[in-house]
PDB file of C-alpha atoms in Angstrom:
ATOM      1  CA  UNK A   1     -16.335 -19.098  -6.251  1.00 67.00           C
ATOM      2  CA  UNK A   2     -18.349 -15.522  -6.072  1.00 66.00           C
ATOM      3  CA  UNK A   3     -22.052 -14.995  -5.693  1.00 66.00           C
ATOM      4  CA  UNK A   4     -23.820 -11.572  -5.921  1.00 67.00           C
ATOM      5  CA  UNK A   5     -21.017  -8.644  -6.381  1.00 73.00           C
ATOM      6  CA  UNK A   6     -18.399  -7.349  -8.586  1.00 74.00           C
ATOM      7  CA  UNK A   7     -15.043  -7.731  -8.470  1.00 75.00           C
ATOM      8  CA  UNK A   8     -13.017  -5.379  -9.927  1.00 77.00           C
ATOM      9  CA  UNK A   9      -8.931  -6.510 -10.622  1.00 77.00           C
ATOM     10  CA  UNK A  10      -6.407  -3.588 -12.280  1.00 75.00           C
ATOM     11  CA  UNK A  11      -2.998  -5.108 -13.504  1.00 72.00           C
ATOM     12  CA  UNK A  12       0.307  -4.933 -14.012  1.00 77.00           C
ATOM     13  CA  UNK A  13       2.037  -8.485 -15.338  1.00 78.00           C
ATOM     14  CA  UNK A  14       0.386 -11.081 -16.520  1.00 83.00           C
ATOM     15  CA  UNK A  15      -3.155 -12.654 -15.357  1.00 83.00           C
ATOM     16  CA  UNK A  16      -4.980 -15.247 -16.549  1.00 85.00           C
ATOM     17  CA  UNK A  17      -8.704 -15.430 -15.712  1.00 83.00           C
ATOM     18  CA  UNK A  18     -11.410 -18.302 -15.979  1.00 86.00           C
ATOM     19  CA  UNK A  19     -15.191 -18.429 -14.996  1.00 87.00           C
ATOM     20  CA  UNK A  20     -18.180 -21.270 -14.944  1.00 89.00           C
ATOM     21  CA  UNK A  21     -19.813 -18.730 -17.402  1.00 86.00           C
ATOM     22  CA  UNK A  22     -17.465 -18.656 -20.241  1.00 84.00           C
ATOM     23  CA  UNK A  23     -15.836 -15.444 -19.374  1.00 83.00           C
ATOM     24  CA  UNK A  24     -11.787 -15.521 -19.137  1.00 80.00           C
ATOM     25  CA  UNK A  25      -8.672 -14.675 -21.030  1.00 81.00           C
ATOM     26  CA  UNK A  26      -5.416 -13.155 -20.220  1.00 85.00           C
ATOM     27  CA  UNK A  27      -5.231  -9.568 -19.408  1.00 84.00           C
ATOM     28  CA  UNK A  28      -1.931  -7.535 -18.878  1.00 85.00           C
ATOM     29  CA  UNK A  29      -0.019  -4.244 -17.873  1.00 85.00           C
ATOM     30  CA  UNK A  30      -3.175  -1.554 -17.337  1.00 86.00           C
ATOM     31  CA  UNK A  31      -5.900  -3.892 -17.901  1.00 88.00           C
ATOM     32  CA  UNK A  32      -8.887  -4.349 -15.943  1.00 90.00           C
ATOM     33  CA  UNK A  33     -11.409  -7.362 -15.582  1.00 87.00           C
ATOM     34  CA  UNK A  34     -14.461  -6.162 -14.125  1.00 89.00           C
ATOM     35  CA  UNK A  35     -16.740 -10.037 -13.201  1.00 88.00           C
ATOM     36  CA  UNK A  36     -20.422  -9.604 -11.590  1.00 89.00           C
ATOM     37  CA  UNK A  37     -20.934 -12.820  -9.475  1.00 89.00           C
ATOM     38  CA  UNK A  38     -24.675 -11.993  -9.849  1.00 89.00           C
ATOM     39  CA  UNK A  39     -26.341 -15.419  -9.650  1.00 89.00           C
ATOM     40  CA  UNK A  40     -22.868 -17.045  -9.392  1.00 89.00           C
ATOM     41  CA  UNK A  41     -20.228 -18.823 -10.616  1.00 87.00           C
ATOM     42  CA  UNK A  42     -16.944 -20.357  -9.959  1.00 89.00           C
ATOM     43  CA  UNK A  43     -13.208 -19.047 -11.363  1.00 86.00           C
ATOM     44  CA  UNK A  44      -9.640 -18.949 -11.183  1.00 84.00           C
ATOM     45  CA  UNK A  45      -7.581 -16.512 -11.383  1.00 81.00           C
ATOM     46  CA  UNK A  46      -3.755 -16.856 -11.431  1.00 80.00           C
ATOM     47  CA  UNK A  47      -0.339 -15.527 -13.420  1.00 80.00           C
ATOM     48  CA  UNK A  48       0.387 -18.208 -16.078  1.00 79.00           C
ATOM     49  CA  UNK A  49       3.307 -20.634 -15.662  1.00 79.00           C
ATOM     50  CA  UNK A  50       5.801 -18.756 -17.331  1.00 79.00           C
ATOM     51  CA  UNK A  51       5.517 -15.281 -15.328  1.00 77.00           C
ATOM     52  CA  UNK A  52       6.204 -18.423 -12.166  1.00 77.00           C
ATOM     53  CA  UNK A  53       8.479 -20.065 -13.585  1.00 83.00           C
ATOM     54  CA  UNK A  54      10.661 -16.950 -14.817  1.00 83.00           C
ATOM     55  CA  UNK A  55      10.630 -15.253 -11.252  1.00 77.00           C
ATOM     56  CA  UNK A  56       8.560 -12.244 -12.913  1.00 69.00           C
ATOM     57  CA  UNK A  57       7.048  -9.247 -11.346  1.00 71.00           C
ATOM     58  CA  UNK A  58       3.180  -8.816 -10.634  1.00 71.00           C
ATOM     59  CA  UNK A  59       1.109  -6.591  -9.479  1.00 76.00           C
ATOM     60  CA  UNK A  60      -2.819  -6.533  -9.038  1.00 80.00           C
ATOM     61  CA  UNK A  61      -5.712  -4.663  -7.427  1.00 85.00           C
ATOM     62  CA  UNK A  62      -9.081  -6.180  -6.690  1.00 85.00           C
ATOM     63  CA  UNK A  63     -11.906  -4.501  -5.138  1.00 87.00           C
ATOM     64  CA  UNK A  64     -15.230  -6.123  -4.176  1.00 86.00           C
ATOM     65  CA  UNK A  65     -18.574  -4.001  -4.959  1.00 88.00           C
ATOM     66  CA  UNK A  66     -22.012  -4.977  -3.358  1.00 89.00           C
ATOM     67  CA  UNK A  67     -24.772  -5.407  -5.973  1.00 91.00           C
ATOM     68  CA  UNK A  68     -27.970  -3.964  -5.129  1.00 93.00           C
ATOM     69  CA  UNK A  69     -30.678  -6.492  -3.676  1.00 93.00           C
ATOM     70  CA  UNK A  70     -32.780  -6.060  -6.765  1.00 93.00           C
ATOM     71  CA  UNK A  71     -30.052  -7.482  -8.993  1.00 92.00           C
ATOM     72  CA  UNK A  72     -27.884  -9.812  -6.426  1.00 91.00           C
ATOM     73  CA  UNK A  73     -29.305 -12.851  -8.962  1.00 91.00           C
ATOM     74  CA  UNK A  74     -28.697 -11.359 -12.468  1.00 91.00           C
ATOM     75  CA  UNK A  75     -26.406 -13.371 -14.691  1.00 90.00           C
ATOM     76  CA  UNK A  76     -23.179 -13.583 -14.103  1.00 89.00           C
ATOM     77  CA  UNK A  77     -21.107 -10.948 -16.720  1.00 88.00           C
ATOM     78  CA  UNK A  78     -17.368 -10.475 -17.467  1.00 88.00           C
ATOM     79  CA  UNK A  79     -16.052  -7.395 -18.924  1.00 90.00           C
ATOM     80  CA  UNK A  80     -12.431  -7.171 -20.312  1.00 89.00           C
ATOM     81  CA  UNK A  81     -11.307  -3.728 -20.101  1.00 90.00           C
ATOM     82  CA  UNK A  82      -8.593  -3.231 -22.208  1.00 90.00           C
ATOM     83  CA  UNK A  83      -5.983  -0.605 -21.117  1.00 88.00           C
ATOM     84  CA  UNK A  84      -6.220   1.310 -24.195  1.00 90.00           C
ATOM     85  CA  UNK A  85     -10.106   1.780 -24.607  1.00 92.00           C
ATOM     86  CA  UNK A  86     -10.319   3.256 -21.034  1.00 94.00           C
ATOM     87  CA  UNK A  87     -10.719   7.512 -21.146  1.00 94.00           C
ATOM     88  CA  UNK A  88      -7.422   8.899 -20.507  1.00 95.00           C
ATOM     89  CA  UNK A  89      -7.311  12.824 -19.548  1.00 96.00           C
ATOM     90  CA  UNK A  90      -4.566  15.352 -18.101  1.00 96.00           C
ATOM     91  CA  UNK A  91      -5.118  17.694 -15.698  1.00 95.00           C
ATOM     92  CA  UNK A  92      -4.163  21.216 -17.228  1.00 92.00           C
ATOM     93  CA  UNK A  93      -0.549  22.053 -16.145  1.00 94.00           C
ATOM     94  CA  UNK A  94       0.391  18.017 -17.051  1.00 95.00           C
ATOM     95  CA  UNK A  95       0.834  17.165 -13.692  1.00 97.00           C
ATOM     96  CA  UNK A  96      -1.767  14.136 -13.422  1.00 98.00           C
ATOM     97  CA  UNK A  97      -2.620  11.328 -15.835  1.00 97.00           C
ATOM     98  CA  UNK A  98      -6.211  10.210 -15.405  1.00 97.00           C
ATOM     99  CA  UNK A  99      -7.595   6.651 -16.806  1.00 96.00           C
ATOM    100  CA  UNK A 100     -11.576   6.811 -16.145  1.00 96.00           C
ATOM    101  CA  UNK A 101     -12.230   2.818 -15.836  1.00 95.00           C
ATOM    102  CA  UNK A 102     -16.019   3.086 -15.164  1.00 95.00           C
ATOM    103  CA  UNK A 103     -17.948   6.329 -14.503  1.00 95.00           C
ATOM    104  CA  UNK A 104     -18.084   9.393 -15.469  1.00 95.00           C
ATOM    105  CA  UNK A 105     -15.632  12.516 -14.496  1.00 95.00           C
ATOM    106  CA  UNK A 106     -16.349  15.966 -15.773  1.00 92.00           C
ATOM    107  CA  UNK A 107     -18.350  14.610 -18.782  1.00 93.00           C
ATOM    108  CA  UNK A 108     -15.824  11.953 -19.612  1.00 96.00           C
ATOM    109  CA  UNK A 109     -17.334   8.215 -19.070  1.00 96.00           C
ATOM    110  CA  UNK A 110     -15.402   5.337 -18.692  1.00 95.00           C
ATOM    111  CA  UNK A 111     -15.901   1.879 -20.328  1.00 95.00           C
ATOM    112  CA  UNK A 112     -17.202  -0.073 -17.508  1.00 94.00           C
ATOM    113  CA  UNK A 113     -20.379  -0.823 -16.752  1.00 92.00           C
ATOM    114  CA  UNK A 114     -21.994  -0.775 -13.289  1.00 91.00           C
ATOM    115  CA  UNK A 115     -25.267  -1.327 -11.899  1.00 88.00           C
ATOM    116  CA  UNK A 116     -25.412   1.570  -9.658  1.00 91.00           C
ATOM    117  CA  UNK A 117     -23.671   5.068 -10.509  1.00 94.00           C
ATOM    118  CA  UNK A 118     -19.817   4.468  -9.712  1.00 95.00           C
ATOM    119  CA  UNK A 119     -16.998   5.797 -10.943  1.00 96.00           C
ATOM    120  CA  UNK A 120     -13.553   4.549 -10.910  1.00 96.00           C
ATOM    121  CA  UNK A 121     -10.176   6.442 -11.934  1.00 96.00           C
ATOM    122  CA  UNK A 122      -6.549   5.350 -11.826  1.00 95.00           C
ATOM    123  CA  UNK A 123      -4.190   8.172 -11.551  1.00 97.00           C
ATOM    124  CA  UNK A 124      -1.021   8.911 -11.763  1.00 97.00           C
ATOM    125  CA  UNK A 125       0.331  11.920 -10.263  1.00 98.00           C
ATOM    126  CA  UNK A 126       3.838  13.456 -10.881  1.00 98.00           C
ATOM    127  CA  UNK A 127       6.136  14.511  -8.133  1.00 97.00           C
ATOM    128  CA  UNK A 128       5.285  17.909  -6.397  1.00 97.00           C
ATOM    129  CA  UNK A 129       1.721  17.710  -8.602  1.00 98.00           C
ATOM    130  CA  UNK A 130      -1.440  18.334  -6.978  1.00 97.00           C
ATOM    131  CA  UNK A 131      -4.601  16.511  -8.529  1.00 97.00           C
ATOM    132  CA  UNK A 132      -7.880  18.298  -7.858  1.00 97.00           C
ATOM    133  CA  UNK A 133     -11.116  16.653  -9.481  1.00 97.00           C
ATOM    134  CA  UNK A 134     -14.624  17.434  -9.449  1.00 97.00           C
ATOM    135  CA  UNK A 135     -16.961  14.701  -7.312  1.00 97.00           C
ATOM    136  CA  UNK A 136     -20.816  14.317  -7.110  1.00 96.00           C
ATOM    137  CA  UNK A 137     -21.965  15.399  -3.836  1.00 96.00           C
ATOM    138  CA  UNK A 138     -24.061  12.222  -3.630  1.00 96.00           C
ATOM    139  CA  UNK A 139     -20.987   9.925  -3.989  1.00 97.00           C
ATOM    140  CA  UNK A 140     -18.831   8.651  -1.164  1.00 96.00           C
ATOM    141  CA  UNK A 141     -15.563   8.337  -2.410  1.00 97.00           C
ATOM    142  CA  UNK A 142     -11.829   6.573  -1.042  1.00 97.00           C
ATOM    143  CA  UNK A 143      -8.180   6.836  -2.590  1.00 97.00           C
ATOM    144  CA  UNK A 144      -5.970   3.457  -2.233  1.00 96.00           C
ATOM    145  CA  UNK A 145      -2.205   4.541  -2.719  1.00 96.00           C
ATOM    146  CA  UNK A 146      -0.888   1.675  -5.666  1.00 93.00           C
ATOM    147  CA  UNK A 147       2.745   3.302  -5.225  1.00 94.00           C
ATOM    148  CA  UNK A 148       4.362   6.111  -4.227  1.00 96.00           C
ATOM    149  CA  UNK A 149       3.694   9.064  -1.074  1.00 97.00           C
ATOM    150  CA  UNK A 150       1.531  12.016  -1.128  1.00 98.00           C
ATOM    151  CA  UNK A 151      -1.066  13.766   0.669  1.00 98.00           C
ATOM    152  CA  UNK A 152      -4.725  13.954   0.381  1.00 97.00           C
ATOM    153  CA  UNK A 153      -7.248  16.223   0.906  1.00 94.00           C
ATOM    154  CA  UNK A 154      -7.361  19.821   1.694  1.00 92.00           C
ATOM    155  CA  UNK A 155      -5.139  19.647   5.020  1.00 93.00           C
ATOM    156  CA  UNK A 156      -2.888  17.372   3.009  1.00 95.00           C
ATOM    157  CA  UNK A 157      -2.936  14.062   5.041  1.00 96.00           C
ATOM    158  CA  UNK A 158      -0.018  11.820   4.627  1.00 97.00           C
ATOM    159  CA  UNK A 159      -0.646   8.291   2.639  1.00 97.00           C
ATOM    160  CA  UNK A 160       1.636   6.224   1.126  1.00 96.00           C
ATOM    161  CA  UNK A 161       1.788   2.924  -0.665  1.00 94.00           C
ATOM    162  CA  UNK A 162      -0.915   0.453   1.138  1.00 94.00           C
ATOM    163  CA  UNK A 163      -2.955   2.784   2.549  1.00 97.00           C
ATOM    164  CA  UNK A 164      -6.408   3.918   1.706  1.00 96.00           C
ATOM    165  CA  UNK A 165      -8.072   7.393   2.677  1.00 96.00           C
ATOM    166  CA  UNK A 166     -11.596   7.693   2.896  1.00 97.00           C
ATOM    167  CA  UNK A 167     -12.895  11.321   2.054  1.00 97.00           C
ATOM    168  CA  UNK A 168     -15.447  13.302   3.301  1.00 94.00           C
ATOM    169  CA  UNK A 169     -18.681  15.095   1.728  1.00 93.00           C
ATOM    170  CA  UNK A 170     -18.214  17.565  -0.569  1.00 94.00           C
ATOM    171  CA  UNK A 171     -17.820  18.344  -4.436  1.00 96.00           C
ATOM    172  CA  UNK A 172     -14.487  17.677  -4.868  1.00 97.00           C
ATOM    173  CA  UNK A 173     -11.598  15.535  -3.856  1.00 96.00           C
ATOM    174  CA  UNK A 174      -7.778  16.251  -3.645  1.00 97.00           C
ATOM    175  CA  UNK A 175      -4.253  14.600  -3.761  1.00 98.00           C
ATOM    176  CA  UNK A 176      -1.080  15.604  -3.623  1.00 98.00           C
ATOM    177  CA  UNK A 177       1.942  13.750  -4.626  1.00 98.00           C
ATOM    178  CA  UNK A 178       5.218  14.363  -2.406  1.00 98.00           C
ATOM    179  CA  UNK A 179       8.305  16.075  -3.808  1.00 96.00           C
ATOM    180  CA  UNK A 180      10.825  13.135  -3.031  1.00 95.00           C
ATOM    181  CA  UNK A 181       9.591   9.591  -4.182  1.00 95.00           C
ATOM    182  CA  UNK A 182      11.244   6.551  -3.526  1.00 86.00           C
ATOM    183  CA  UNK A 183      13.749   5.507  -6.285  1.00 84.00           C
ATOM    184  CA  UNK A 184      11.727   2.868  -7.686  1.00 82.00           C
ATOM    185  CA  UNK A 185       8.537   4.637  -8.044  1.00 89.00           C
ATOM    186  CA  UNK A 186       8.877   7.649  -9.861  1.00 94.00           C
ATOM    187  CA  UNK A 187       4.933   8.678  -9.430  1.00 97.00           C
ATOM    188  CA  UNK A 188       2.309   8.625  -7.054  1.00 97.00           C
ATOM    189  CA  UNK A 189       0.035   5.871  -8.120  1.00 96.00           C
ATOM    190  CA  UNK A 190      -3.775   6.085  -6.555  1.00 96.00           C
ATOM    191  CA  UNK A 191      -6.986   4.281  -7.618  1.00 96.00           C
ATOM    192  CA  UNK A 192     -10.029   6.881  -6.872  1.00 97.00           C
ATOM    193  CA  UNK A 193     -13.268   4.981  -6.126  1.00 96.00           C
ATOM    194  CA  UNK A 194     -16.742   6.375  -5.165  1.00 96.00           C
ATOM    195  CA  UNK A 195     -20.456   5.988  -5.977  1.00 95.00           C
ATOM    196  CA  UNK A 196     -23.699   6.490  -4.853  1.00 95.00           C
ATOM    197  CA  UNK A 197     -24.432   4.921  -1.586  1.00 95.00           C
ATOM    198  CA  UNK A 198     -26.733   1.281  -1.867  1.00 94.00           C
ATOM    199  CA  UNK A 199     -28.165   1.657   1.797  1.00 94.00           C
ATOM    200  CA  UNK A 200     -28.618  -2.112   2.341  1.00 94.00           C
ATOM    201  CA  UNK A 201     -28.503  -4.231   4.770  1.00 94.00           C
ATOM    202  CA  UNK A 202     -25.365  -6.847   4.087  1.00 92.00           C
ATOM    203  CA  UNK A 203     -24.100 -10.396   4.787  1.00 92.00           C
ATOM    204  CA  UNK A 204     -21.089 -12.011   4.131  1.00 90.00           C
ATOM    205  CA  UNK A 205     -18.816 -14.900   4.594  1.00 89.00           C
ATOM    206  CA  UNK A 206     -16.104 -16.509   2.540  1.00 86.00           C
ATOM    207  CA  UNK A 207     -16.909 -15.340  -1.584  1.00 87.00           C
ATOM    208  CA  UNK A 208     -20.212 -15.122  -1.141  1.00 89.00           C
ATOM    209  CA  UNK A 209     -21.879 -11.193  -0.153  1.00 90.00           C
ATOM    210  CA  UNK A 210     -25.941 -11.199   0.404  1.00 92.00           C
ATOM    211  CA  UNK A 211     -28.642  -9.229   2.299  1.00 93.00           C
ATOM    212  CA  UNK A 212     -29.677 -11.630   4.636  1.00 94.00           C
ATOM    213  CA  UNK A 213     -28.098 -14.942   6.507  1.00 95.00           C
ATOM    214  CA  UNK A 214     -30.801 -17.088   4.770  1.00 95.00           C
ATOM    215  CA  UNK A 215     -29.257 -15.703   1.316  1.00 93.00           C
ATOM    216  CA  UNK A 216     -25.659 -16.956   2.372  1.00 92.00           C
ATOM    217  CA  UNK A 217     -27.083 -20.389   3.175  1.00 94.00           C
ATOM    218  CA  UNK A 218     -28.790 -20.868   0.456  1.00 93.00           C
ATOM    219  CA  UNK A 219     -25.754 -19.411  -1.632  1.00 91.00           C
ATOM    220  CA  UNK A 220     -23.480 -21.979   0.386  1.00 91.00           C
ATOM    221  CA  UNK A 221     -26.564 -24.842  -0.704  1.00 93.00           C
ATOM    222  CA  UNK A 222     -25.796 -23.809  -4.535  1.00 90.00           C
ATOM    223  CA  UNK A 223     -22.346 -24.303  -4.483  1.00 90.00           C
ATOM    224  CA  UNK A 224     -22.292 -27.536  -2.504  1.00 90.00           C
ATOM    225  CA  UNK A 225     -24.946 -29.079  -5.308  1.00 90.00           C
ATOM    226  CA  UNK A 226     -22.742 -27.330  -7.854  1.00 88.00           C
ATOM    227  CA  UNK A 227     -25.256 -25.037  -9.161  1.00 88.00           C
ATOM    228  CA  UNK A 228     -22.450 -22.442  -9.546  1.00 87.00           C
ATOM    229  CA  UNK A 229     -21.231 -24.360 -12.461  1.00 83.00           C
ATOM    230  CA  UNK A 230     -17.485 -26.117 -13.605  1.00 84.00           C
ATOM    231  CA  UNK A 231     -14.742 -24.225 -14.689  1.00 76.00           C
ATOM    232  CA  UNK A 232     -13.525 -25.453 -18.252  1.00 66.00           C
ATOM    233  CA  UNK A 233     -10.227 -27.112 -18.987  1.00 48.00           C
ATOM    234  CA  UNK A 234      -9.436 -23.780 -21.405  1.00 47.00           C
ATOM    235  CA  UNK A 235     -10.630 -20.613 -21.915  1.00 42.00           C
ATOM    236  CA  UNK A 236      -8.822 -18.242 -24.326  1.00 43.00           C
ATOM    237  CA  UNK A 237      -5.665 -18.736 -21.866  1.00 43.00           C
ATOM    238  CA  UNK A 238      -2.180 -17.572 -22.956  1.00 42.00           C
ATOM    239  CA  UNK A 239       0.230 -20.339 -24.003  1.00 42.00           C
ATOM    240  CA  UNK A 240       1.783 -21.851 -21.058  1.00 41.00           C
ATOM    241  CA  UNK A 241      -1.316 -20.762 -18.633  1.00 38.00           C
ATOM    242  CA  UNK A 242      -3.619 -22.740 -16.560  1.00 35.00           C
TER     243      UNK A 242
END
């Protein structure tokens, strides 16, 4: 169960998806699902049976991003964002691969769509490569390592796989990806995620992210009296999925 933000998931496997609002399907390697809770709604969210029952390899990303208080009740929305319709770019010596999810970078805008200005990049940075980008000066803006080592910023700060570095202000943003990677993980892999401050207060406990205790209760009250919805029995799942 969600109620009133985003969550964003990037994959690689298999991942099969379901929501009280008819949203769902199976999305796979370089995909990204991108469901607004808004009013919300219940899902589930798993690998199918097969990837379990053949031992497979997965791999997934989900961020959670606070809706504004003016649309915390909006409809709940699903987006499917296909790994081939997102913007892919090269930095000019064709030492970085960039896929612009949502957002816009340099003139180049994503597919997703957010409800305040965000942008979100996954890229993928060759050994010894440095990635510079340009970055609004109104954006914050982190860097979660997917795989690999590197440095970021300026004065080149170590991160590595699992760790996320939070920049400062300015208008740009750096990363470096180590000579020497580790043998499975040819690349540095890094997510890039910013956007313009909200500046509201925030509660939350459990799925459910509001402005005010009263709004968690009463989100708490909706699900209890099942307000959220039911999940179905199928939704456009892959054969052998939930």
């Amino acid at each position: 169960m969600a109620a009133s933000a985003e969550a964003v998931a990037r994959i690689d496997g298999v991942f099969d998806h379901q929501d009280s609002n008819g949203g769902g399907g199976t999305i796979t390697n370089g995909d990204t699902q991108w469901m607004t809770a808004g009013s919300g709604l219940l899902h589930i969210e798993a690998p199918p049976e097969s990837l379990v029952m053949s031992g497979g390899l997965f791999h997934g990303l989900q961020l959670w991003v606070n809706l504004p208080a003016a649309d915390k009740m909006m409809a709940p929305r699903y987006q499917d964002i296909r790994g081939g319709s997102v913007q892919l770019l090269s930095t000019a010596d064709g030492g970085a691969l960039l896929r612009v999810i949502a957002g816009e970078l340099d003139g180049h805008e994503g597919p997703g769509i957010t409800h305040t200005p965000i942008t979100m990049i996954h890229a993928t940075v060759a050994p010894g490569a440095e990635l510079t980008l340009p970055w609004r000066e109104d954006f914050n803006a982190l860097a979660y390592v997917m795989a690999g080592r590197g440095s970021a910023g300026t004065e080149r700060r170590p991160v590595h796989t699992g760790q996320t570095t939070v920049f400062g202000a300015g208008s740009s943003l750096t990363v470096r990806a180590d000579e020497q990677q580790d043998a499975n993980t040819p690349d540095l892999e890094v997510v890039i995620l910013g956007g313009r401050p909200i500046r509201e207060p925030m509660a939350h406990y459990g799925p459910f992210v509001m402005n005010t205790r009263d709004e968690l209760q009463q989100a708490f009250e909706d699900f209890q009296k099942g307000r959220l919805g039911t999940v179905p029995a199928v939704h456009g799942m892959s054969e052998g999925g939930l």
